[in-house]
Each structure stands twice: as C-alpha cells, then as structure tokens.
C-alpha cells in the first residue's frame, strides 16, 4: 500500500509536467513557406502532409501537399489551384527548387533549405538572424512579414505602386490552438475583408480539420463564403 501511495503522486506529477509542456515552435522554413505558398503552418516532426480546401458544395478548390526531411526542409511541394486551373510541383535539388515536370530551376535557396529568390522573375527574399523570411522584393512590389515569439505568422504588408495591402492575423491566447485565428485585410487602411477559422487538433497541436469563413467587404453587399479544410499529416 505504501508503494502504491508513492507511485500515484509520482504519476500525477509526471502527468502534470507533460500537460504543462510548451508546444513546439514553428520552424523558419515552415512559417516562411506557409506565408509564400498560402497554407496553414504545422509544427513538430512532420514527414509529409496535405491540406485540402473545399467550398460549401464539397468541391475541392485548392490543395497543397508536401514532403519534408527530418531536418525540416521541404523536399517536395505540390500546389494545385483548382479554381484557377493552375499549379506547380517543386522538387529540392541541391540549392534550388526545380520544376517537377521540366526540371528547370525555379527557386534559389539560401543556407540549407530557405527561400532566397526567383532569378528569372527578379524576386529576392530577406531573412532575419533566426532564419525567418521577413521580406520579399520584386521590380514592382515589396512584402514585409511578421511573426510572434513562437514563429507563428501574424500577417504581412504588401506594397505595389500606390496600393498597400495589410493582412493582420490574431491567433487565440491558447498556445495550442494557433490556427483558431481571425484576420482582417486592409487596402490603403480601408477594411476590405475578414477571415475566421476554427479547427480540431491532433496530439502535436496541428489542425486535422478546420472551418473557414471569409467575408468580402469590398463587395456591395458584403459576400460571405464558407469552406472546410481537411488535413492529413504523417510524422517521423
């Protein structure tokens, strides 16, 4: 009985420690790529994943899938925009991402696997001391990115000519539910839309499925669209 009384408090302590553990931070590559290629960032030892966006009719509108190395580099990234009949397959090859079909060099990398530029388009990316992409530049545009202390993307400011588009994301206070966010879009400081997302999470605090509401305030009257997101995630 004494041994049992000793073990039970110990189990309680260990369980409490496990529950109080801090969620994994978002890596520079995951956070930066999610900004550039428009998908929800994931955390932890992700091996591969897919994110599928479906409209109210259940029709697939966009799909992103990727395969990552154990170091967190994107070895393969596939992008499909069904609505606009466009897409791309990017394969890691030395310090470039090459086109999966033509094998042409598309994106130049810096370091081991972070974005550096698109030479053919005159696009370059800047990183901070922690390896996060904080800005991109082109002939006619510039973009600045923001992150919180965990590496979660907080939005971006895009400038082209006389127009400035700001996307400001607000994640919840619960650090384990970062993807339950709201966001507003401002064009020249005028509200043109907002987004709200809610998700179900797995044990790595990554979203398994989400509901997404997008309100277009630039339309008269405003238009509200509802989507669902289905994720598949495999871990190392």
PDB file of C-alpha atoms in Angstrom:
ATOM      1  CA  UNK A   1       0.000   0.000   0.000  1.00  0.00           C
ATOM      2  CA  UNK A   2       2.828   2.404   0.811  1.00  0.00           C
ATOM      3  CA  UNK A   3       4.394   1.736  -2.586  1.00  0.00           C
ATOM      4  CA  UNK A   4       1.064   2.463  -4.274  1.00  0.00           C
ATOM      5  CA  UNK A   5       0.676   5.712  -2.367  1.00  0.00           C
ATOM      6  CA  UNK A   6       4.166   6.673  -3.500  1.00  0.00           C
ATOM      7  CA  UNK A   7       3.617   5.794  -7.144  1.00  0.00           C
ATOM      8  CA  UNK A   8       0.289   7.600  -7.560  1.00  0.00           C
ATOM      9  CA  UNK A   9       1.577  11.070  -6.600  1.00  0.00           C
ATOM     10  CA  UNK A  10       4.603  10.493  -8.861  1.00  0.00           C
ATOM     11  CA  UNK A  11       2.333   9.645 -11.796  1.00  0.00           C
ATOM     12  CA  UNK A  12       0.325  12.796 -11.083  1.00  0.00           C
ATOM     13  CA  UNK A  13       3.478  14.897 -11.100  1.00  0.00           C
ATOM     14  CA  UNK A  14       4.691  13.396 -14.364  1.00  0.00           C
ATOM     15  CA  UNK A  15       1.290  13.862 -15.982  1.00  0.00           C
ATOM     16  CA  UNK A  16       1.147  17.455 -14.846  1.00  0.00           C
ATOM     17  CA  UNK A  17       4.599  18.064 -16.293  1.00  0.00           C
ATOM     18  CA  UNK A  18       3.564  16.529 -19.605  1.00  0.00           C
ATOM     19  CA  UNK A  19       0.389  18.613 -19.813  1.00  0.00           C
ATOM     20  CA  UNK A  20       2.325  21.760 -18.988  1.00  0.00           C
ATOM     21  CA  UNK A  21       4.919  21.166 -21.717  1.00  0.00           C
ATOM     22  CA  UNK A  22       5.335  24.011 -24.151  1.00  0.00           C
ATOM     23  CA  UNK A  23       4.064  23.338 -27.710  1.00  0.00           C
ATOM     24  CA  UNK A  24       6.731  23.034 -30.392  1.00  0.00           C
ATOM     25  CA  UNK A  25       7.604  26.297 -32.099  1.00  0.00           C
ATOM     26  CA  UNK A  26       7.141  26.810 -35.833  1.00  0.00           C
ATOM     27  CA  UNK A  27      10.383  26.391 -37.773  1.00  0.00           C
ATOM     28  CA  UNK A  28      11.651  29.225 -40.002  1.00  0.00           C
ATOM     29  CA  UNK A  29      11.102  27.088 -43.100  1.00  0.00           C
ATOM     30  CA  UNK A  30       7.555  26.029 -42.181  1.00  0.00           C
ATOM     31  CA  UNK A  31       6.485  29.557 -41.218  1.00  0.00           C
ATOM     32  CA  UNK A  32       8.102  31.214 -44.239  1.00  0.00           C
ATOM     33  CA  UNK A  33       6.836  28.693 -46.793  1.00  0.00           C
ATOM     34  CA  UNK A  34       3.308  28.932 -45.389  1.00  0.00           C
ATOM     35  CA  UNK A  35       3.439  32.699 -45.960  1.00  0.00           C
ATOM     36  CA  UNK A  36       4.638  32.400 -49.537  1.00  0.00           C
ATOM     37  CA  UNK A  37       2.580  29.409 -50.664  1.00  0.00           C
ATOM     38  CA  UNK A  38      -0.627  30.074 -48.726  1.00  0.00           C
ATOM     39  CA  UNK A  39      -1.125  27.120 -46.388  1.00  0.00           C
ATOM     40  CA  UNK A  40      -1.512  26.671 -42.633  1.00  0.00           C
ATOM     41  CA  UNK A  41       1.851  26.162 -40.876  1.00  0.00           C
ATOM     42  CA  UNK A  42       2.401  22.964 -38.901  1.00  0.00           C
ATOM     43  CA  UNK A  43       4.712  22.143 -36.010  1.00  0.00           C
ATOM     44  CA  UNK A  44       6.603  19.134 -34.771  1.00  0.00           C
ATOM     45  CA  UNK A  45       8.396  16.339 -36.710  1.00  0.00           C
ATOM     46  CA  UNK A  46       6.200  16.460 -39.822  1.00  0.00           C
ATOM     47  CA  UNK A  47       7.178  13.933 -42.506  1.00  0.00           C
ATOM     48  CA  UNK A  48       4.515  14.772 -45.072  1.00  0.00           C
ATOM     49  CA  UNK A  49       1.146  16.487 -45.180  1.00  0.00           C
ATOM     50  CA  UNK A  50      -1.706  17.575 -47.398  1.00  0.00           C
ATOM     51  CA  UNK A  51      -4.216  20.383 -46.921  1.00  0.00           C
ATOM     52  CA  UNK A  52      -7.394  20.371 -49.000  1.00  0.00           C
ATOM     53  CA  UNK A  53      -9.739  23.364 -49.184  1.00  0.00           C
ATOM     54  CA  UNK A  54     -13.374  22.639 -50.099  1.00  0.00           C
ATOM     55  CA  UNK A  55     -16.252  25.016 -50.731  1.00  0.00           C
ATOM     56  CA  UNK A  56     -19.802  24.764 -49.414  1.00  0.00           C
ATOM     57  CA  UNK A  57     -20.682  22.286 -52.164  1.00  0.00           C
ATOM     58  CA  UNK A  58     -17.882  19.978 -51.080  1.00  0.00           C
ATOM     59  CA  UNK A  59     -15.879  20.767 -54.212  1.00  0.00           C
ATOM     60  CA  UNK A  60     -12.096  20.927 -53.918  1.00  0.00           C
ATOM     61  CA  UNK A  61     -10.856  24.437 -54.681  1.00  0.00           C
ATOM     62  CA  UNK A  62      -7.209  24.230 -53.564  1.00  0.00           C
ATOM     63  CA  UNK A  63      -4.803  21.580 -52.387  1.00  0.00           C
ATOM     64  CA  UNK A  64      -1.269  21.763 -51.021  1.00  0.00           C
ATOM     65  CA  UNK A  65       0.866  18.727 -50.268  1.00  0.00           C
ATOM     66  CA  UNK A  66       4.478  18.422 -49.187  1.00  0.00           C
ATOM     67  CA  UNK A  67       7.201  16.031 -48.101  1.00  0.00           C
ATOM     68  CA  UNK A  68       9.782  17.151 -45.537  1.00  0.00           C
ATOM     69  CA  UNK A  69      13.150  15.828 -44.416  1.00  0.00           C
ATOM     70  CA  UNK A  70      13.880  15.064 -40.766  1.00  0.00           C
ATOM     71  CA  UNK A  71      15.719  18.413 -40.627  1.00  0.00           C
ATOM     72  CA  UNK A  72      12.532  20.202 -41.665  1.00  0.00           C
ATOM     73  CA  UNK A  73      13.458  21.034 -45.257  1.00  0.00           C
ATOM     74  CA  UNK A  74      10.743  20.856 -47.896  1.00  0.00           C
ATOM     75  CA  UNK A  75      11.931  18.092 -50.227  1.00  0.00           C
ATOM     76  CA  UNK A  76       8.762  18.276 -52.324  1.00  0.00           C
ATOM     77  CA  UNK A  77       5.955  20.832 -52.567  1.00  0.00           C
ATOM     78  CA  UNK A  78       2.879  20.435 -54.763  1.00  0.00           C
ATOM     79  CA  UNK A  79       0.404  23.278 -55.297  1.00  0.00           C
ATOM     80  CA  UNK A  80      -2.964  22.883 -57.014  1.00  0.00           C
ATOM     81  CA  UNK A  81      -5.373  25.794 -57.535  1.00  0.00           C
ATOM     82  CA  UNK A  82      -8.401  24.026 -58.992  1.00  0.00           C
ATOM     83  CA  UNK A  83     -10.499  27.210 -59.302  1.00  0.00           C
ATOM     84  CA  UNK A  84      -7.908  28.900 -61.498  1.00  0.00           C
ATOM     85  CA  UNK A  85      -6.649  25.730 -63.189  1.00  0.00           C
ATOM     86  CA  UNK A  86      -3.060  26.339 -62.129  1.00  0.00           C
ATOM     87  CA  UNK A  87      -0.426  24.609 -60.069  1.00  0.00           C
ATOM     88  CA  UNK A  88       3.209  23.697 -59.615  1.00  0.00           C
ATOM     89  CA  UNK A  89       5.407  20.874 -58.383  1.00  0.00           C
ATOM     90  CA  UNK A  90       8.684  21.924 -56.764  1.00  0.00           C
ATOM     91  CA  UNK A  91      11.439  19.408 -56.054  1.00  0.00           C
ATOM     92  CA  UNK A  92      14.503  20.132 -53.909  1.00  0.00           C
ATOM     93  CA  UNK A  93      17.706  19.707 -55.928  1.00  0.00           C
ATOM     94  CA  UNK A  94      20.896  20.971 -54.265  1.00  0.00           C
ATOM     95  CA  UNK A  95      20.379  24.702 -53.685  1.00  0.00           C
ATOM     96  CA  UNK A  96      17.366  25.049 -55.998  1.00  0.00           C
ATOM     97  CA  UNK A  97      13.765  24.006 -56.286  1.00  0.00           C
ATOM     98  CA  UNK A  98      13.297  22.657 -59.773  1.00  0.00           C
ATOM     99  CA  UNK A  99      10.089  22.155 -61.748  1.00  0.00           C
ATOM    100  CA  UNK A 100       8.881  18.612 -61.185  1.00  0.00           C
ATOM    101  CA  UNK A 101       7.999  18.217 -64.869  1.00  0.00           C
ATOM    102  CA  UNK A 102      10.598  20.187 -66.838  1.00  0.00           C
ATOM    103  CA  UNK A 103      13.396  20.065 -64.218  1.00  0.00           C
ATOM    104  CA  UNK A 104      14.026  23.752 -64.846  1.00  0.00           C
ATOM    105  CA  UNK A 105      15.472  25.717 -61.932  1.00  0.00           C
ATOM    106  CA  UNK A 106      12.726  27.802 -60.349  1.00  0.00           C
ATOM    107  CA  UNK A 107      13.637  28.986 -56.837  1.00  0.00           C
ATOM    108  CA  UNK A 108      17.112  29.676 -55.471  1.00  0.00           C
ATOM    109  CA  UNK A 109      17.735  28.702 -51.857  1.00  0.00           C
ATOM    110  CA  UNK A 110      19.919  30.147 -49.120  1.00  0.00           C
ATOM    111  CA  UNK A 111      21.511  28.086 -46.396  1.00  0.00           C
ATOM    112  CA  UNK A 112      20.248  24.532 -46.475  1.00  0.00           C
ATOM    113  CA  UNK A 113      16.622  24.980 -47.479  1.00  0.00           C
ATOM    114  CA  UNK A 114      15.337  28.543 -47.023  1.00  0.00           C
ATOM    115  CA  UNK A 115      13.958  30.750 -49.810  1.00  0.00           C
ATOM    116  CA  UNK A 116      16.418  33.150 -51.436  1.00  0.00           C
ATOM    117  CA  UNK A 117      14.974  34.260 -54.759  1.00  0.00           C
ATOM    118  CA  UNK A 118      13.417  33.583 -58.146  1.00  0.00           C
ATOM    119  CA  UNK A 119      16.177  34.706 -60.544  1.00  0.00           C
ATOM    120  CA  UNK A 120      14.020  34.571 -63.676  1.00  0.00           C
ATOM    121  CA  UNK A 121      11.430  36.909 -62.119  1.00  0.00           C
ATOM    122  CA  UNK A 122      13.833  39.213 -60.271  1.00  0.00           C
ATOM    123  CA  UNK A 123      12.372  38.284 -56.869  1.00  0.00           C
ATOM    124  CA  UNK A 124      14.511  38.130 -53.711  1.00  0.00           C
ATOM    125  CA  UNK A 125      13.767  37.225 -50.082  1.00  0.00           C
ATOM    126  CA  UNK A 126      15.383  38.614 -46.912  1.00  0.00           C
ATOM    127  CA  UNK A 127      15.762  36.646 -43.671  1.00  0.00           C
ATOM    128  CA  UNK A 128      16.377  37.678 -40.068  1.00  0.00           C
ATOM    129  CA  UNK A 129      19.034  36.302 -37.722  1.00  0.00           C
ATOM    130  CA  UNK A 130      16.770  33.336 -36.866  1.00  0.00           C
ATOM    131  CA  UNK A 131      16.278  32.315 -40.490  1.00  0.00           C
ATOM    132  CA  UNK A 132      12.701  33.559 -40.951  1.00  0.00           C
ATOM    133  CA  UNK A 133      11.792  35.271 -44.226  1.00  0.00           C
ATOM    134  CA  UNK A 134      10.910  38.814 -43.188  1.00  0.00           C
ATOM    135  CA  UNK A 135      10.641  40.499 -46.595  1.00  0.00           C
ATOM    136  CA  UNK A 136      10.441  39.885 -50.321  1.00  0.00           C
ATOM    137  CA  UNK A 137      11.181  42.291 -53.145  1.00  0.00           C
ATOM    138  CA  UNK A 138      10.455  42.475 -56.844  1.00  0.00           C
ATOM    139  CA  UNK A 139      10.581  45.101 -59.568  1.00  0.00           C
ATOM    140  CA  UNK A 140       7.110  46.438 -58.784  1.00  0.00           C
ATOM    141  CA  UNK A 141       6.366  45.217 -55.252  1.00  0.00           C
ATOM    142  CA  UNK A 142       7.648  44.599 -51.737  1.00  0.00           C
ATOM    143  CA  UNK A 143       6.265  42.495 -48.887  1.00  0.00           C
ATOM    144  CA  UNK A 144       7.066  42.592 -45.147  1.00  0.00           C
ATOM    145  CA  UNK A 145       6.195  39.632 -42.887  1.00  0.00           C
ATOM    146  CA  UNK A 146       5.516  39.432 -39.146  1.00  0.00           C
ATOM    147  CA  UNK A 147       5.774  36.528 -36.665  1.00  0.00           C
ATOM    148  CA  UNK A 148       5.103  36.027 -32.963  1.00  0.00           C
ATOM    149  CA  UNK A 149       7.605  34.635 -30.439  1.00  0.00           C
ATOM    150  CA  UNK A 150       6.703  31.049 -31.437  1.00  0.00           C
ATOM    151  CA  UNK A 151       7.290  31.696 -35.124  1.00  0.00           C
ATOM    152  CA  UNK A 152       3.592  31.841 -35.981  1.00  0.00           C
ATOM    153  CA  UNK A 153       2.904  34.139 -38.982  1.00  0.00           C
ATOM    154  CA  UNK A 154       0.998  37.261 -37.908  1.00  0.00           C
ATOM    155  CA  UNK A 155       0.357  38.627 -41.385  1.00  0.00           C
ATOM    156  CA  UNK A 156       2.085  40.740 -43.973  1.00  0.00           C
ATOM    157  CA  UNK A 157       2.134  44.146 -45.629  1.00  0.00           C
ATOM    158  CA  UNK A 158       2.322  44.236 -49.425  1.00  0.00           C
ATOM    159  CA  UNK A 159       3.091  47.411 -51.355  1.00  0.00           C
ATOM    160  CA  UNK A 160       2.712  47.858 -55.103  1.00  0.00           C
ATOM    161  CA  UNK A 161       2.601  51.325 -56.626  1.00  0.00           C
ATOM    162  CA  UNK A 162       0.187  53.455 -54.634  1.00  0.00           C
ATOM    163  CA  UNK A 163      -1.565  50.496 -53.017  1.00  0.00           C
ATOM    164  CA  UNK A 164      -0.750  48.950 -49.661  1.00  0.00           C
ATOM    165  CA  UNK A 165      -2.458  45.753 -48.558  1.00  0.00           C
ATOM    166  CA  UNK A 166      -2.181  44.749 -44.898  1.00  0.00           C
ATOM    167  CA  UNK A 167      -3.221  41.354 -43.560  1.00  0.00           C
ATOM    168  CA  UNK A 168      -3.301  41.293 -39.764  1.00  0.00           C
ATOM    169  CA  UNK A 169      -3.792  37.898 -38.099  1.00  0.00           C
ATOM    170  CA  UNK A 170      -4.790  37.462 -34.453  1.00  0.00           C
ATOM    171  CA  UNK A 171      -4.294  33.967 -33.004  1.00  0.00           C
ATOM    172  CA  UNK A 172      -6.062  32.992 -29.755  1.00  0.00           C
ATOM    173  CA  UNK A 173      -4.429  33.156 -26.324  1.00  0.00           C
ATOM    174  CA  UNK A 174      -4.308  29.349 -26.122  1.00  0.00           C
ATOM    175  CA  UNK A 175      -0.817  28.487 -27.483  1.00  0.00           C
ATOM    176  CA  UNK A 176      -2.016  25.024 -28.547  1.00  0.00           C
ATOM    177  CA  UNK A 177      -4.692  26.393 -30.892  1.00  0.00           C
ATOM    178  CA  UNK A 178      -2.761  28.843 -33.038  1.00  0.00           C
ATOM    179  CA  UNK A 179      -4.821  28.060 -36.138  1.00  0.00           C
ATOM    180  CA  UNK A 180      -8.052  29.246 -34.462  1.00  0.00           C
ATOM    181  CA  UNK A 181      -7.294  32.713 -35.751  1.00  0.00           C
ATOM    182  CA  UNK A 182      -9.079  35.765 -37.055  1.00  0.00           C
ATOM    183  CA  UNK A 183      -7.624  38.141 -39.634  1.00  0.00           C
ATOM    184  CA  UNK A 184      -8.524  41.416 -41.298  1.00  0.00           C
ATOM    185  CA  UNK A 185      -7.465  42.751 -44.704  1.00  0.00           C
ATOM    186  CA  UNK A 186      -6.903  46.475 -45.175  1.00  0.00           C
ATOM    187  CA  UNK A 187      -6.345  48.126 -48.553  1.00  0.00           C
ATOM    188  CA  UNK A 188      -4.857  51.587 -48.048  1.00  0.00           C
ATOM    189  CA  UNK A 189      -6.108  51.305 -44.437  1.00  0.00           C
ATOM    190  CA  UNK A 190      -9.696  50.560 -45.544  1.00  0.00           C
ATOM    191  CA  UNK A 191     -11.218  47.275 -44.370  1.00  0.00           C
ATOM    192  CA  UNK A 192     -11.943  45.053 -47.378  1.00  0.00           C
ATOM    193  CA  UNK A 193     -12.496  41.705 -45.664  1.00  0.00           C
ATOM    194  CA  UNK A 194     -12.015  39.408 -42.710  1.00  0.00           C
ATOM    195  CA  UNK A 195     -11.386  35.743 -42.023  1.00  0.00           C
ATOM    196  CA  UNK A 196     -12.206  33.439 -39.097  1.00  0.00           C
ATOM    197  CA  UNK A 197     -11.002  29.856 -38.718  1.00  0.00           C
ATOM    198  CA  UNK A 198     -11.686  27.141 -36.121  1.00  0.00           C
ATOM    199  CA  UNK A 199     -10.014  23.731 -36.016  1.00  0.00           C
ATOM    200  CA  UNK A 200      -9.832  20.304 -34.391  1.00  0.00           C
ATOM    201  CA  UNK A 201      -6.289  19.379 -33.349  1.00  0.00           C
ATOM    202  CA  UNK A 202      -4.089  16.295 -33.026  1.00  0.00           C
ATOM    203  CA  UNK A 203      -1.620  15.494 -30.228  1.00  0.00           C
ATOM    204  CA  UNK A 204       1.057  17.654 -31.880  1.00  0.00           C
ATOM    205  CA  UNK A 205      -1.271  20.697 -31.736  1.00  0.00           C
ATOM    206  CA  UNK A 206      -1.690  20.631 -35.506  1.00  0.00           C
ATOM    207  CA  UNK A 207      -5.100  21.027 -37.199  1.00  0.00           C
ATOM    208  CA  UNK A 208      -6.800  17.912 -38.532  1.00  0.00           C
ATOM    209  CA  UNK A 209      -9.843  19.717 -39.898  1.00  0.00           C
ATOM    210  CA  UNK A 210     -10.980  23.331 -39.899  1.00  0.00           C
ATOM    211  CA  UNK A 211     -13.928  25.511 -40.805  1.00  0.00           C
ATOM    212  CA  UNK A 212     -13.099  28.762 -42.555  1.00  0.00           C
ATOM    213  CA  UNK A 213     -15.301  31.808 -43.053  1.00  0.00           C
ATOM    214  CA  UNK A 214     -14.238  34.551 -45.461  1.00  0.00           C
ATOM    215  CA  UNK A 215     -16.140  37.838 -45.658  1.00  0.00           C
ATOM    216  CA  UNK A 216     -15.538  40.064 -48.694  1.00  0.00           C
ATOM    217  CA  UNK A 217     -16.406  43.588 -47.540  1.00  0.00           C
ATOM    218  CA  UNK A 218     -15.334  45.096 -50.857  1.00  0.00           C
ATOM    219  CA  UNK A 219     -18.497  43.666 -52.445  1.00  0.00           C
ATOM    220  CA  UNK A 220     -21.788  45.510 -52.098  1.00  0.00           C
ATOM    221  CA  UNK A 221     -23.461  43.979 -50.205  1.00  0.00           C
ATOM    222  CA  UNK A 222     -20.642  42.029 -48.472  1.00  0.00           C
ATOM    223  CA  UNK A 223     -20.285  38.383 -49.535  1.00  0.00           C
ATOM    224  CA  UNK A 224     -19.646  35.590 -47.016  1.00  0.00           C
ATOM    225  CA  UNK A 225     -18.153  32.272 -48.106  1.00  0.00           C
ATOM    226  CA  UNK A 226     -17.724  29.132 -46.011  1.00  0.00           C
ATOM    227  CA  UNK A 227     -15.054  26.483 -46.514  1.00  0.00           C
ATOM    228  CA  UNK A 228     -13.757  23.356 -44.824  1.00  0.00           C
ATOM    229  CA  UNK A 229     -10.131  22.252 -44.683  1.00  0.00           C
ATOM    230  CA  UNK A 230      -9.124  18.602 -44.385  1.00  0.00           C
ATOM    231  CA  UNK A 231      -5.561  17.804 -43.389  1.00  0.00           C
ATOM    232  CA  UNK A 232      -3.573  14.594 -43.450  1.00  0.00           C
ATOM    233  CA  UNK A 233      -0.291  14.603 -41.520  1.00  0.00           C
ATOM    234  CA  UNK A 234       2.360  11.923 -41.085  1.00  0.00           C
ATOM    235  CA  UNK A 235       5.152  12.321 -38.528  1.00  0.00           C
ATOM    236  CA  UNK A 236       8.673  10.977 -38.102  1.00  0.00           C
TER     237      UNK A 236
END
